CSV table of C-alpha atoms and ligand atoms in Angstrom, one decimal:
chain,number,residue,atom,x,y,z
A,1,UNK,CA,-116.2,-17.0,-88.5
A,2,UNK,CA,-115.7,-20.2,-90.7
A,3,UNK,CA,-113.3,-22.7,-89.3
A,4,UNK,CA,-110.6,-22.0,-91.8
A,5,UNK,CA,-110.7,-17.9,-90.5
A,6,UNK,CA,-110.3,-19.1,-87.3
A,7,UNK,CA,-107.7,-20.9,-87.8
A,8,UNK,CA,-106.0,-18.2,-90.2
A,9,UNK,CA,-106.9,-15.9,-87.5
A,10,UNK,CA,-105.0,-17.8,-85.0
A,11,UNK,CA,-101.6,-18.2,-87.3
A,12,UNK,CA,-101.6,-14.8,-87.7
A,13,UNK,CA,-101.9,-13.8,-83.9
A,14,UNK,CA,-99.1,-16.3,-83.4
A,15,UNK,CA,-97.1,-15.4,-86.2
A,16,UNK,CA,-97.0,-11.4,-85.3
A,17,UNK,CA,-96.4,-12.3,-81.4
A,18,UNK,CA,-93.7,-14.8,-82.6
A,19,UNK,CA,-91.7,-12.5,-84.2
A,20,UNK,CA,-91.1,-10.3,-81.0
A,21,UNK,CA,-87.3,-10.7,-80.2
A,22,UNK,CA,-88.1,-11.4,-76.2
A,23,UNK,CA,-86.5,-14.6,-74.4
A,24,UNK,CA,-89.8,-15.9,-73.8
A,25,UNK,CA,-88.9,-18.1,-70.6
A,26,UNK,CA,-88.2,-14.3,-69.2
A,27,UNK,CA,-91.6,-13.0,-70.4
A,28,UNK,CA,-93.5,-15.3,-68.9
A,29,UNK,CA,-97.1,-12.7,-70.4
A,30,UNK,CA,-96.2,-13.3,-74.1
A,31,UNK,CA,-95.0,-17.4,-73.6
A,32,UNK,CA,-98.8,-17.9,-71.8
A,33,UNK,CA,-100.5,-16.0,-74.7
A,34,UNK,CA,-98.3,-17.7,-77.4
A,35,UNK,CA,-99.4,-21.5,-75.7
A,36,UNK,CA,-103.3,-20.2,-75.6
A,37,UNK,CA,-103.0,-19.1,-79.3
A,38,UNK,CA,-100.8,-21.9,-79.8
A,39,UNK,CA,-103.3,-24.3,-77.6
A,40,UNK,CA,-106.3,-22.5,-80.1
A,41,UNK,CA,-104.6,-23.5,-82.9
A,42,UNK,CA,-104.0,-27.3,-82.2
A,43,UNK,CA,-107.8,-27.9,-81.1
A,44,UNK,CA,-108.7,-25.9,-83.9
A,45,UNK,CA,-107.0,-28.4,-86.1
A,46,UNK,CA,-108.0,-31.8,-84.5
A,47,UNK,CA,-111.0,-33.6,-85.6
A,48,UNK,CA,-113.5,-34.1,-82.7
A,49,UNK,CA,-112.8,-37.6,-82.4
A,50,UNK,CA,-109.1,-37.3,-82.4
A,51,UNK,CA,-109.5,-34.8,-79.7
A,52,UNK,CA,-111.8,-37.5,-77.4
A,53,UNK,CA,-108.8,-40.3,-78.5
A,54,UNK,CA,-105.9,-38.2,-77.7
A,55,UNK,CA,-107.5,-37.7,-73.8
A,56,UNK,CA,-108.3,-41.3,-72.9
A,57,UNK,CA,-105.4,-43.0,-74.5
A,58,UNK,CA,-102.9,-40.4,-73.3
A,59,UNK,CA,-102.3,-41.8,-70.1
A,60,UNK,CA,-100.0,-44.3,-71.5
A,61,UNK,CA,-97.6,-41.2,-72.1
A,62,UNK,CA,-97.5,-41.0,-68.3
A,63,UNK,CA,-96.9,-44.6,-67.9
A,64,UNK,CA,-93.8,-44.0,-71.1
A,65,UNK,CA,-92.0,-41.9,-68.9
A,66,UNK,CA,-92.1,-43.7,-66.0
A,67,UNK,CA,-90.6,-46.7,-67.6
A,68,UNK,CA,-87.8,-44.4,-69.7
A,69,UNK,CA,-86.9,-43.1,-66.1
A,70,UNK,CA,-86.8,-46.9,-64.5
A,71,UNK,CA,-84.8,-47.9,-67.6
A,72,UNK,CA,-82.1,-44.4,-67.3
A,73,UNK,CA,-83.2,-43.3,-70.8
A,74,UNK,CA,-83.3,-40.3,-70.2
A,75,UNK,CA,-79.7,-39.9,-68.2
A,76,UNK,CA,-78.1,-42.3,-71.4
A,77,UNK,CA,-78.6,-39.9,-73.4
A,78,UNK,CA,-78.6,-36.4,-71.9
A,79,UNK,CA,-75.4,-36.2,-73.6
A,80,UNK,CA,-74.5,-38.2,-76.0
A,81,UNK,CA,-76.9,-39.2,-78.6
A,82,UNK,CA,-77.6,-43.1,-78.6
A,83,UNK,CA,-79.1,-46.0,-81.1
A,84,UNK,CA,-82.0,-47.9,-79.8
A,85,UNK,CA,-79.1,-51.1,-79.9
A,86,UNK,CA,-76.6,-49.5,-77.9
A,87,UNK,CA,-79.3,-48.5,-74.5
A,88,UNK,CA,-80.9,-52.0,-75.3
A,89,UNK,CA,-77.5,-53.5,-74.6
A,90,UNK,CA,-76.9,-51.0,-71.7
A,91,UNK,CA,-80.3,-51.3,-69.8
A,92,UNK,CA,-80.9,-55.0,-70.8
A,93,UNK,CA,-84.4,-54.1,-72.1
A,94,UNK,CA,-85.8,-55.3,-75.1
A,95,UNK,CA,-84.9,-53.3,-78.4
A,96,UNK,CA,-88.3,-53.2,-79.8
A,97,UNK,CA,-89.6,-52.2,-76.6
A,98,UNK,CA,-86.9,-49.1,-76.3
A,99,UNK,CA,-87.7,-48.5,-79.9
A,100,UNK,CA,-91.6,-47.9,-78.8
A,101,UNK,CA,-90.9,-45.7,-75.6
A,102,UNK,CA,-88.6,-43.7,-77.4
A,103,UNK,CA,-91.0,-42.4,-80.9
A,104,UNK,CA,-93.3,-41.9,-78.2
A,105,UNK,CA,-90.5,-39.5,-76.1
A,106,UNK,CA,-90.0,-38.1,-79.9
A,107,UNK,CA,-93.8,-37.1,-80.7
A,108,UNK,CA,-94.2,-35.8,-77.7
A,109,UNK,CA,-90.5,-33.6,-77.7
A,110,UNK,CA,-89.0,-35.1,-74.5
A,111,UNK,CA,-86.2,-36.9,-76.8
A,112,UNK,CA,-85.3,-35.9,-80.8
A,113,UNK,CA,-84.5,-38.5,-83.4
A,114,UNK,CA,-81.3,-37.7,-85.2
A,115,UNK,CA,-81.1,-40.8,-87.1
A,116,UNK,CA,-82.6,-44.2,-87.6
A,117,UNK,CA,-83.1,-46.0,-84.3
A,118,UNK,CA,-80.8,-42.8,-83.0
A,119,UNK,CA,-81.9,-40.5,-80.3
A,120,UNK,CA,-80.4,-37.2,-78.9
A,121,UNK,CA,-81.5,-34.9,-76.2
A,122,UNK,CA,-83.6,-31.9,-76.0
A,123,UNK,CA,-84.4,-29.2,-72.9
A,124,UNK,CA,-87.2,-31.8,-71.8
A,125,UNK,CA,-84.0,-34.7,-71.8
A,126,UNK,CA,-82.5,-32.3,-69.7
A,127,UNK,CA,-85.5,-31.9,-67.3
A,128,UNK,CA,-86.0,-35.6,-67.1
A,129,UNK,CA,-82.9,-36.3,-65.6
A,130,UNK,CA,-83.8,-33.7,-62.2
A,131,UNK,CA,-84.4,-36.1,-59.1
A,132,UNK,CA,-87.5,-33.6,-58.4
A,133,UNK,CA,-89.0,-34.3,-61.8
A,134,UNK,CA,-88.2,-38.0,-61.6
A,135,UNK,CA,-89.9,-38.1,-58.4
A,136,UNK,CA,-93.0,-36.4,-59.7
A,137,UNK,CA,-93.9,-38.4,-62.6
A,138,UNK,CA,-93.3,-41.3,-60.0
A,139,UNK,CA,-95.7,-39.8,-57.7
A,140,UNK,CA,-98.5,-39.0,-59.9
A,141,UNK,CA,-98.2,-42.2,-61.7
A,142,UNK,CA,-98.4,-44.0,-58.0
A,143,UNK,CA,-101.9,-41.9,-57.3
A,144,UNK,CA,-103.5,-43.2,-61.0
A,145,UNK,CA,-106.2,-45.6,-59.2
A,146,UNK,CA,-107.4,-43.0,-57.4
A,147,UNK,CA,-108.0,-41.0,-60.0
A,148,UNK,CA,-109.9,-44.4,-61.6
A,149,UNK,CA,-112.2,-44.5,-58.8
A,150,UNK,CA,-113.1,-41.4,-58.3
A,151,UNK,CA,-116.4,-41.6,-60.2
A,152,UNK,CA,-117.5,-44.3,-58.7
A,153,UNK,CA,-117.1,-42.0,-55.3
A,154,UNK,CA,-119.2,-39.6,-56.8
A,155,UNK,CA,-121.9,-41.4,-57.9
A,156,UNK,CA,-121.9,-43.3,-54.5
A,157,UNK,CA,-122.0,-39.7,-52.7
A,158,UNK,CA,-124.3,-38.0,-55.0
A,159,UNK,CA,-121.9,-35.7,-56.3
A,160,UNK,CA,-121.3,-33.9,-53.6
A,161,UNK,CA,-117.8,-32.3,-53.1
A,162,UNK,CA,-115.4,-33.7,-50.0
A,163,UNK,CA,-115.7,-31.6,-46.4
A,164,UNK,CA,-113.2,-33.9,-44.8
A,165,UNK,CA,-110.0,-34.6,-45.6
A,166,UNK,CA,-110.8,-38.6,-45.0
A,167,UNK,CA,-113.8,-38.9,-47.2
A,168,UNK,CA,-112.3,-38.3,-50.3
A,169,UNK,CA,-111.6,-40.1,-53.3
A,170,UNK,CA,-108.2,-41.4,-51.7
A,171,UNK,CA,-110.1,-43.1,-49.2
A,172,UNK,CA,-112.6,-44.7,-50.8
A,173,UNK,CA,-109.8,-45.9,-53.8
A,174,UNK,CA,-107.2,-47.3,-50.7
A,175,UNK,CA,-110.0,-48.3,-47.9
A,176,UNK,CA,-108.2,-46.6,-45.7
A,177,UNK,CA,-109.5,-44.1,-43.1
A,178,UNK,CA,-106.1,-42.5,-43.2
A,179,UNK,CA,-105.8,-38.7,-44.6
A,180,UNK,CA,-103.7,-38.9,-47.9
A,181,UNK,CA,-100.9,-37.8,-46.4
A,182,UNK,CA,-100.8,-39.7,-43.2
A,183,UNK,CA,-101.5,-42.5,-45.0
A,184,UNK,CA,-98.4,-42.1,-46.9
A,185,UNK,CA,-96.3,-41.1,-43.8
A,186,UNK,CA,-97.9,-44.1,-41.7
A,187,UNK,CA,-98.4,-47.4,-44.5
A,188,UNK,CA,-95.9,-45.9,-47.6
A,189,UNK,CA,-93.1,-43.9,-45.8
A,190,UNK,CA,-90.8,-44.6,-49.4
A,191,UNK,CA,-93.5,-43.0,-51.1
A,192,UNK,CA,-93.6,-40.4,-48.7
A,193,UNK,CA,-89.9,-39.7,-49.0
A,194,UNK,CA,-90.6,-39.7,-53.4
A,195,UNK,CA,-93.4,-37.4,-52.6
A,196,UNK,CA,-90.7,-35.0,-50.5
A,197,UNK,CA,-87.9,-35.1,-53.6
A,198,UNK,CA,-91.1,-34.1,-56.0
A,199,UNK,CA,-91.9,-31.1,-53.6
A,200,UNK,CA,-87.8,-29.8,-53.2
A,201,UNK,CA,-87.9,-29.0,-57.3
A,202,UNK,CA,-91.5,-29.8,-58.5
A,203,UNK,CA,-91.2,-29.7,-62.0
A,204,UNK,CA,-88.0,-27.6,-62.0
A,205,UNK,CA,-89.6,-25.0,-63.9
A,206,UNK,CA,-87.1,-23.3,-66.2
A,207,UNK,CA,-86.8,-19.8,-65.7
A,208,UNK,CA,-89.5,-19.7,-62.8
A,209,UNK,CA,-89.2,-16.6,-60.4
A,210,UNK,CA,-89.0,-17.6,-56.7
A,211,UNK,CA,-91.8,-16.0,-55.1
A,212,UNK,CA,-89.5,-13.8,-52.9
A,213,UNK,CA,-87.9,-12.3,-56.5
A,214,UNK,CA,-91.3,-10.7,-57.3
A,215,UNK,CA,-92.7,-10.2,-53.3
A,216,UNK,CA,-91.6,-8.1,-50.9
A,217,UNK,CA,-90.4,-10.0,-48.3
A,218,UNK,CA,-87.5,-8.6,-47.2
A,219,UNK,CA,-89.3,-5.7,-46.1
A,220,UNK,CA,-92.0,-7.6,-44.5
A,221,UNK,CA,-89.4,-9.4,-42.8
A,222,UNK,CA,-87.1,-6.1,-41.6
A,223,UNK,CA,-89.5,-5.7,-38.6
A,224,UNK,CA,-88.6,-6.6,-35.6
A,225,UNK,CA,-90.2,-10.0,-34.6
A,226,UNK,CA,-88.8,-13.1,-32.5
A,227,UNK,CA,-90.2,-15.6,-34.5
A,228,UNK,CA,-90.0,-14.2,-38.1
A,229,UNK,CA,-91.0,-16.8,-40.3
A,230,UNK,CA,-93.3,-19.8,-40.0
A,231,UNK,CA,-93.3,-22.3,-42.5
A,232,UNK,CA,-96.1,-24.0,-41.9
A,233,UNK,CA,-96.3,-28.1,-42.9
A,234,UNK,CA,-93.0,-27.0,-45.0
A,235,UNK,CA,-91.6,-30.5,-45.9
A,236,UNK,CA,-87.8,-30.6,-45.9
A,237,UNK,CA,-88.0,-26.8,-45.4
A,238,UNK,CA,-86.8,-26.3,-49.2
A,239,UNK,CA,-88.3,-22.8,-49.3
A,240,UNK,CA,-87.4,-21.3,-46.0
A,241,UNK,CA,-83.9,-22.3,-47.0
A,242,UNK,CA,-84.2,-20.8,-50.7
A,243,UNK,CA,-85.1,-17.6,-48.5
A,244,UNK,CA,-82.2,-18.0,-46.6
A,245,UNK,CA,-80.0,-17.9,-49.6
A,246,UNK,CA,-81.9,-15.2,-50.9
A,247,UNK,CA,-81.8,-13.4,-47.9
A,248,UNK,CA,-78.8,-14.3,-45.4
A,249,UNK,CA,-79.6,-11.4,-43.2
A,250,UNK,CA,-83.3,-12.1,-42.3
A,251,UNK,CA,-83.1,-12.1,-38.5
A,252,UNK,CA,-85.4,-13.4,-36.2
A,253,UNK,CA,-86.2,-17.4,-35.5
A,254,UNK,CA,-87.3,-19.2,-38.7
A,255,UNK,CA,-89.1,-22.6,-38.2
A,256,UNK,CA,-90.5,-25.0,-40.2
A,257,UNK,CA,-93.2,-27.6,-39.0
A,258,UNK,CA,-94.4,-30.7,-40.7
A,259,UNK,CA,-95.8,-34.4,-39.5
A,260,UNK,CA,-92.9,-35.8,-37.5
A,261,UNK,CA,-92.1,-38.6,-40.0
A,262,UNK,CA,-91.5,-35.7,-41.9
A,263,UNK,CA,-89.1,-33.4,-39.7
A,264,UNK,CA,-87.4,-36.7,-39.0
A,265,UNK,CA,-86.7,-37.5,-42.7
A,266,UNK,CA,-84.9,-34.1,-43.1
A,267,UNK,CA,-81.2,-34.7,-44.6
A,268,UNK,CA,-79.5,-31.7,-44.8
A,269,UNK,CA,-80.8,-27.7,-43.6
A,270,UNK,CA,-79.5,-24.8,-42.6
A,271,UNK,CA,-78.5,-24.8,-38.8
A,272,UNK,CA,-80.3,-21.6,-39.2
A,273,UNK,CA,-83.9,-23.5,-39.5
A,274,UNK,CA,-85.8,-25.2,-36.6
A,275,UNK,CA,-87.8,-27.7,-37.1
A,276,UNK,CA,-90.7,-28.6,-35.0
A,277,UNK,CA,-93.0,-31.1,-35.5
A,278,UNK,CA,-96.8,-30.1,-35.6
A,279,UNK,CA,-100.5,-31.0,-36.8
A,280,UNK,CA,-101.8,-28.4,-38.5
A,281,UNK,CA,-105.4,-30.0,-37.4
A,282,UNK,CA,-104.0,-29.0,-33.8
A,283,UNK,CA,-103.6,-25.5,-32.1
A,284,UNK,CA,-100.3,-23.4,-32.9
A,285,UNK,CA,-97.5,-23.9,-30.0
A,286,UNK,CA,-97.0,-21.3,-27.5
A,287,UNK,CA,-93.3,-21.2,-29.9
A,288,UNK,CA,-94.3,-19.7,-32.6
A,289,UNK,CA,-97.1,-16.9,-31.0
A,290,UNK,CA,-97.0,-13.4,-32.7
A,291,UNK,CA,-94.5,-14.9,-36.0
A,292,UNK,CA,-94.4,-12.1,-38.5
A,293,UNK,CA,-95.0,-14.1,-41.0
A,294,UNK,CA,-96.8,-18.2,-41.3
A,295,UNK,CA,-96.6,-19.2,-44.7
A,296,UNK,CA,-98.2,-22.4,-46.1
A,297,UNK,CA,-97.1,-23.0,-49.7
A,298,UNK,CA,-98.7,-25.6,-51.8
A,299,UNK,CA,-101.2,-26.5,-48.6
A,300,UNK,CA,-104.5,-24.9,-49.0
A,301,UNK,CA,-105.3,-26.0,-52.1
A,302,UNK,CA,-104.7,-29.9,-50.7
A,303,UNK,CA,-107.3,-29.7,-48.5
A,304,UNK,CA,-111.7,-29.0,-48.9
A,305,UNK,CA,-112.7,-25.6,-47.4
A,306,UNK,CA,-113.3,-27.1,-44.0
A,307,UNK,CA,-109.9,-28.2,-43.6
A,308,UNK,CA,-108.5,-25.1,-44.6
A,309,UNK,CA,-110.6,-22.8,-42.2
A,310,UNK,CA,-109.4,-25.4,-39.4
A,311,UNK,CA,-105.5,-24.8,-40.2
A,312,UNK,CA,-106.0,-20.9,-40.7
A,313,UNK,CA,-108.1,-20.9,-37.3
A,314,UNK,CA,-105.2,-22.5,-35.5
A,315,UNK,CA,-102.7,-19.7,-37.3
A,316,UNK,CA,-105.3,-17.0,-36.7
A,317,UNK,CA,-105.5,-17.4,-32.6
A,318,UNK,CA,-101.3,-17.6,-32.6
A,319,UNK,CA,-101.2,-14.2,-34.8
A,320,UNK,CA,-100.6,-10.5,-33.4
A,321,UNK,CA,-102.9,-8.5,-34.8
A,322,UNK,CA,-101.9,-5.7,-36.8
A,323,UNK,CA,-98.4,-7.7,-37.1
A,324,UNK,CA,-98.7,-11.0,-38.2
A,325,UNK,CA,-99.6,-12.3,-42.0
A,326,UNK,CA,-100.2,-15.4,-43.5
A,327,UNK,CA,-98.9,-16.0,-47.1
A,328,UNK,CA,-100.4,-18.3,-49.2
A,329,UNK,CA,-98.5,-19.6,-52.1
A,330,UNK,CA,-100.9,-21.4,-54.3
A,331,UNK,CA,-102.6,-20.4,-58.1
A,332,UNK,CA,-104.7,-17.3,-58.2
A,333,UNK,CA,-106.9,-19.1,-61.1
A,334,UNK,CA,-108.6,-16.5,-63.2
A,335,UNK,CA,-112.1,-16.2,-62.8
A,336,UNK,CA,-112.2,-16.4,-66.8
A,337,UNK,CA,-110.4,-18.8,-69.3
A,338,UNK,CA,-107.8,-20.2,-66.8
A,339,UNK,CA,-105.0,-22.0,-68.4
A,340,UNK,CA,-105.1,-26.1,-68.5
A,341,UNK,CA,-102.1,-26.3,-66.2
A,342,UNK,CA,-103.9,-24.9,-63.2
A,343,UNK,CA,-107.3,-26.8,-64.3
A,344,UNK,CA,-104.9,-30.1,-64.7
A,345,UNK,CA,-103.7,-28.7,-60.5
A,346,UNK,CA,-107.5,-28.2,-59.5
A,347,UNK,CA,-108.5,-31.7,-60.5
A,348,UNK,CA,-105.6,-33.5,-59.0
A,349,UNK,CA,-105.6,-31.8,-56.0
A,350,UNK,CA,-109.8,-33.2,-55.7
A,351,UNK,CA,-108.7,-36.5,-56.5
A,352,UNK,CA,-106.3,-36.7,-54.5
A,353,UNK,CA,-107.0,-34.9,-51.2
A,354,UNK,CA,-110.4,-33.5,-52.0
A,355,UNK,CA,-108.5,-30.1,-52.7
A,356,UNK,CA,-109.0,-27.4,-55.4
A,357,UNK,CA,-107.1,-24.4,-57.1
A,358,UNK,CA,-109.5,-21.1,-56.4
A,359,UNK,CA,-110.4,-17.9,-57.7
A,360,UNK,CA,-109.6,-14.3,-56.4
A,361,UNK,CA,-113.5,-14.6,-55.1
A,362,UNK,CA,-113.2,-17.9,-54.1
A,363,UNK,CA,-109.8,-17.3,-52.2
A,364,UNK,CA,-111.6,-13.8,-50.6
A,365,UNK,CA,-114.7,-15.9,-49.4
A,366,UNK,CA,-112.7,-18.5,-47.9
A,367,UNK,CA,-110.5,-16.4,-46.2
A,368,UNK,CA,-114.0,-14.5,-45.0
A,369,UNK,CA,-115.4,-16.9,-43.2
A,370,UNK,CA,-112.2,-18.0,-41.3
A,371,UNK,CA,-112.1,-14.4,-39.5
A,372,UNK,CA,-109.4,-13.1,-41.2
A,373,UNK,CA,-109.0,-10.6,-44.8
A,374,UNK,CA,-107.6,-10.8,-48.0
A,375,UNK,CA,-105.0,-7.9,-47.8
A,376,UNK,CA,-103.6,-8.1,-50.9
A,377,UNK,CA,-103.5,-10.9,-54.5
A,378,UNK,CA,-99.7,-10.8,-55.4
A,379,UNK,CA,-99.9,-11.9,-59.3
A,380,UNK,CA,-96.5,-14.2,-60.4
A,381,UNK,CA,-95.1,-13.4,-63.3
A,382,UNK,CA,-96.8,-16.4,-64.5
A,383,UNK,CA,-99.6,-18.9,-63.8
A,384,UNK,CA,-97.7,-20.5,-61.3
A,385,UNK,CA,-98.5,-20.2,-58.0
A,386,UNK,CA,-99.1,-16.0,-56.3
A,387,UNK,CA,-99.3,-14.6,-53.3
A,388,UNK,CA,-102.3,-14.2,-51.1
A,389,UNK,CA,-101.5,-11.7,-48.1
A,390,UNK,CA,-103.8,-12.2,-45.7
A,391,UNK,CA,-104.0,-9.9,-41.9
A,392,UNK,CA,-106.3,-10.7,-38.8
A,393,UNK,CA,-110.2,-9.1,-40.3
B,1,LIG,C1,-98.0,-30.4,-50.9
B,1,LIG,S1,-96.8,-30.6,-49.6
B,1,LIG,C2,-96.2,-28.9,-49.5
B,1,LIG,C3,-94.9,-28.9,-48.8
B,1,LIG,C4,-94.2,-27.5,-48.8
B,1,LIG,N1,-95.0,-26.5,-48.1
B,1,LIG,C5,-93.9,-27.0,-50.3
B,1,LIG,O1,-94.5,-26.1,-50.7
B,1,LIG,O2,-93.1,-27.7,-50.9
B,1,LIG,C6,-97.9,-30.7,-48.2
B,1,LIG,C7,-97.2,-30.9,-46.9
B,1,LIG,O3,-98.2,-30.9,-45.9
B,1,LIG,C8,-97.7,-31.8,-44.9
B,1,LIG,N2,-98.8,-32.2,-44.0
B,1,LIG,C9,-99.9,-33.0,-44.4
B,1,LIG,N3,-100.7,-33.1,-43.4
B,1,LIG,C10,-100.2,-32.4,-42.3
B,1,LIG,C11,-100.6,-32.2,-41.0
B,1,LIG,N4,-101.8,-32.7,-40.5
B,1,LIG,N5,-99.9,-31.4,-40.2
B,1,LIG,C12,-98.7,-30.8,-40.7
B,1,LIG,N6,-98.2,-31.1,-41.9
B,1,LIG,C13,-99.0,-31.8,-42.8
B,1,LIG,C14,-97.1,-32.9,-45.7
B,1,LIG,O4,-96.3,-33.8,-44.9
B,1,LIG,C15,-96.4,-32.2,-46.8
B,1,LIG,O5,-95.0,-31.9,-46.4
């Protein structure tokens, strides 16, 4: 096919999926087809060396939003729509300078001009003014010298991938011999805390299903079992209380375990919730033998396949066979054509943590080889992050 008939081809396959009446926040199949297509259709229409200039000048769109948040852009005019004079005067910033974050907000739809110099919100506005989503462009802007150096890592190591979670690119970018999040525990506890806010909401996808909407976990969790859920290096315990809510009659004892600076930083949880502190590197306690369930969500795919065969041998030698699970929250990444969200995920969690996003096999091999087996993939509704059910092997 010529370039133009792919491109014709593409409009069309938007075009007829377009005109389906769903909402497509709730169909989360058709939304991820339409952004492929839609993603198709884009590259198809960039020149090669607009596509190479758009990638390594784009980080200053990163660096944009960080300054719109420090500035309160975003909360000026979430709703009431604003001249570049009037937040100038507000925020004390520059005019011209406003002027230049702001057409950048506008070609990239996080803010819409509705007149000249004027700006007005947009769902994105609305987004930006979440603490959770504030914290994460923070966050991911702090980590941006890591991601500088890490070539320079791999030339020095050959190219090989991490096996440790201290020789990864986050050591050898802050000389320090600290893991990446002990480091930021120990030497940057207010990063720490920005990092915790970023976890509570992430991006505060709209319309993304909880995992427990779409995974049966209230009948997991209707067997009898003292300790019934474990959530393991949980942070503030955000999703054993989202559980809770979900769920007000789970019974049995629900714990969450973190680094103690951690379980010391939590503000507010349900009575409900223990906390304990814990090293996943360590054995389980004797507290939490036999749980029904030990979920680590968002941890696996921190850490190189070492790590994670340490954590799930410490889990595996508290579990009851034939009783206990682990769920995994983290992407199921297709084995073909994964979306560039999760490939965005895979290499940020290398750079940072020497971490990855895997694959059905991948998942299946790794949990292989720490003794236990795969007992089910639970696909979300999306491509954020499944369920892998995993029993004693
Ligand atoms: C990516 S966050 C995930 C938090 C939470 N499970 C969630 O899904 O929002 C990783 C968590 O692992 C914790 N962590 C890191 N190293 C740990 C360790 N050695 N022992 C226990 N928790 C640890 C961090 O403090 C952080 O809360």
């Amino acid at each position: 096919m010529s370039s133009s008939q792919v491109i014709r081809h593409l409009i069309e396959e938007l075009q007829s999926s377009a005109t389906q009446e769903d909402d497509l926040y709730s169909d989360e199949k058709t939304r991820i087809e339409l952004l492929g297509a839609a993603q198709g259709l884009v590259a198809a229409l960039t020149r090669p060396d607009e596509a190479v200039a758009s990638i390594t000048h784009g980080a200053g769109r990163h660096m944009c939003l960080q300054v719109a948040n420090d500035l309160g852009l975003f909360d000026l005019i979430v709703s009431k729509s604003r001249s570049a004079h009037e937040m100038a005067s507000v925020t004390g910033a520059n005019e011209k300078l406003i002027v230049r974050i702001m057409r950048m907000m506008v070609a990239i739809g996080f803010v819409e001009q509705s007149g000249d110099r004027v700006y007005s919100a947009t769902p994105m506005t609305r987004l930006m003014t979440l603490p959770s989503v504030k914290a994460g462009v923070e966050h991911t802007l702090e980590g941006l010298d890591i991601l500088q150096s890490t070539p320079e890592y791999l030339k020095k190591n050959g190219y090989h991938l991490p096996r440790t979670m201290t020789d990864t690119p986050f050591q050898f970018a802050r000389k320090t011999e600290l893991d990446n999040h002990k480091y930021y525990a120990e030497v940057r506890p207010e990063t720490m805390k920005t990092f915790q806010v970023f976890m509570d909401g992430l991006y505060g996808g709209p319309a993304r299903a909880p995992w427990w909407a779409w995974y049966p976990i209230e009948e997991v969790l209707s067997v009898d079992s003292e300790v019934a859920f474990v959530d393991v290096a949980g942070g503030n315990g955000h999703q054993t209380a989202g559980l809770l809510r979900a769920f007000p009659g789970t019974k049995g004892r629900l714990i969450v375990q973190d680094l103690p600076e951690v379980i010391q930083g939590i503000k507010v949880l349900d009575p409900r919730i223990e906390r304990m502190s814990y090293d996943f590197l360590t054995p389980q306690p004797e507290a939490v033998k036999g749980a029904r369930v030990f979920f680590l969500s968002n941890i696996l795919h921190d850490h190189p396949d070492d790590v994670c065969h340490t954590i799930l041998g410490n889990i595996r030698a508290a579990m009851t066979p034939g009783n206990s699970k682990i769920l995994i929250s983290d992407m199921i990444v297709p084995e073909i054509g994964p979306p560039l969200r999760q490939l965005d995920s895979d290499i940020t969690m290398f750079f940072l943590s020497g971490g990855a996003e895997r694959s059905p096999s991948e998942w299946t091999e790794l949990i292989k080889t720490a003794g236990l087996k795969v007992s089910k993939f639970w696909y979300p509704p999306g491509d954020q992050n499944g369920i892998i059910e995993v029993e004693i092997a």
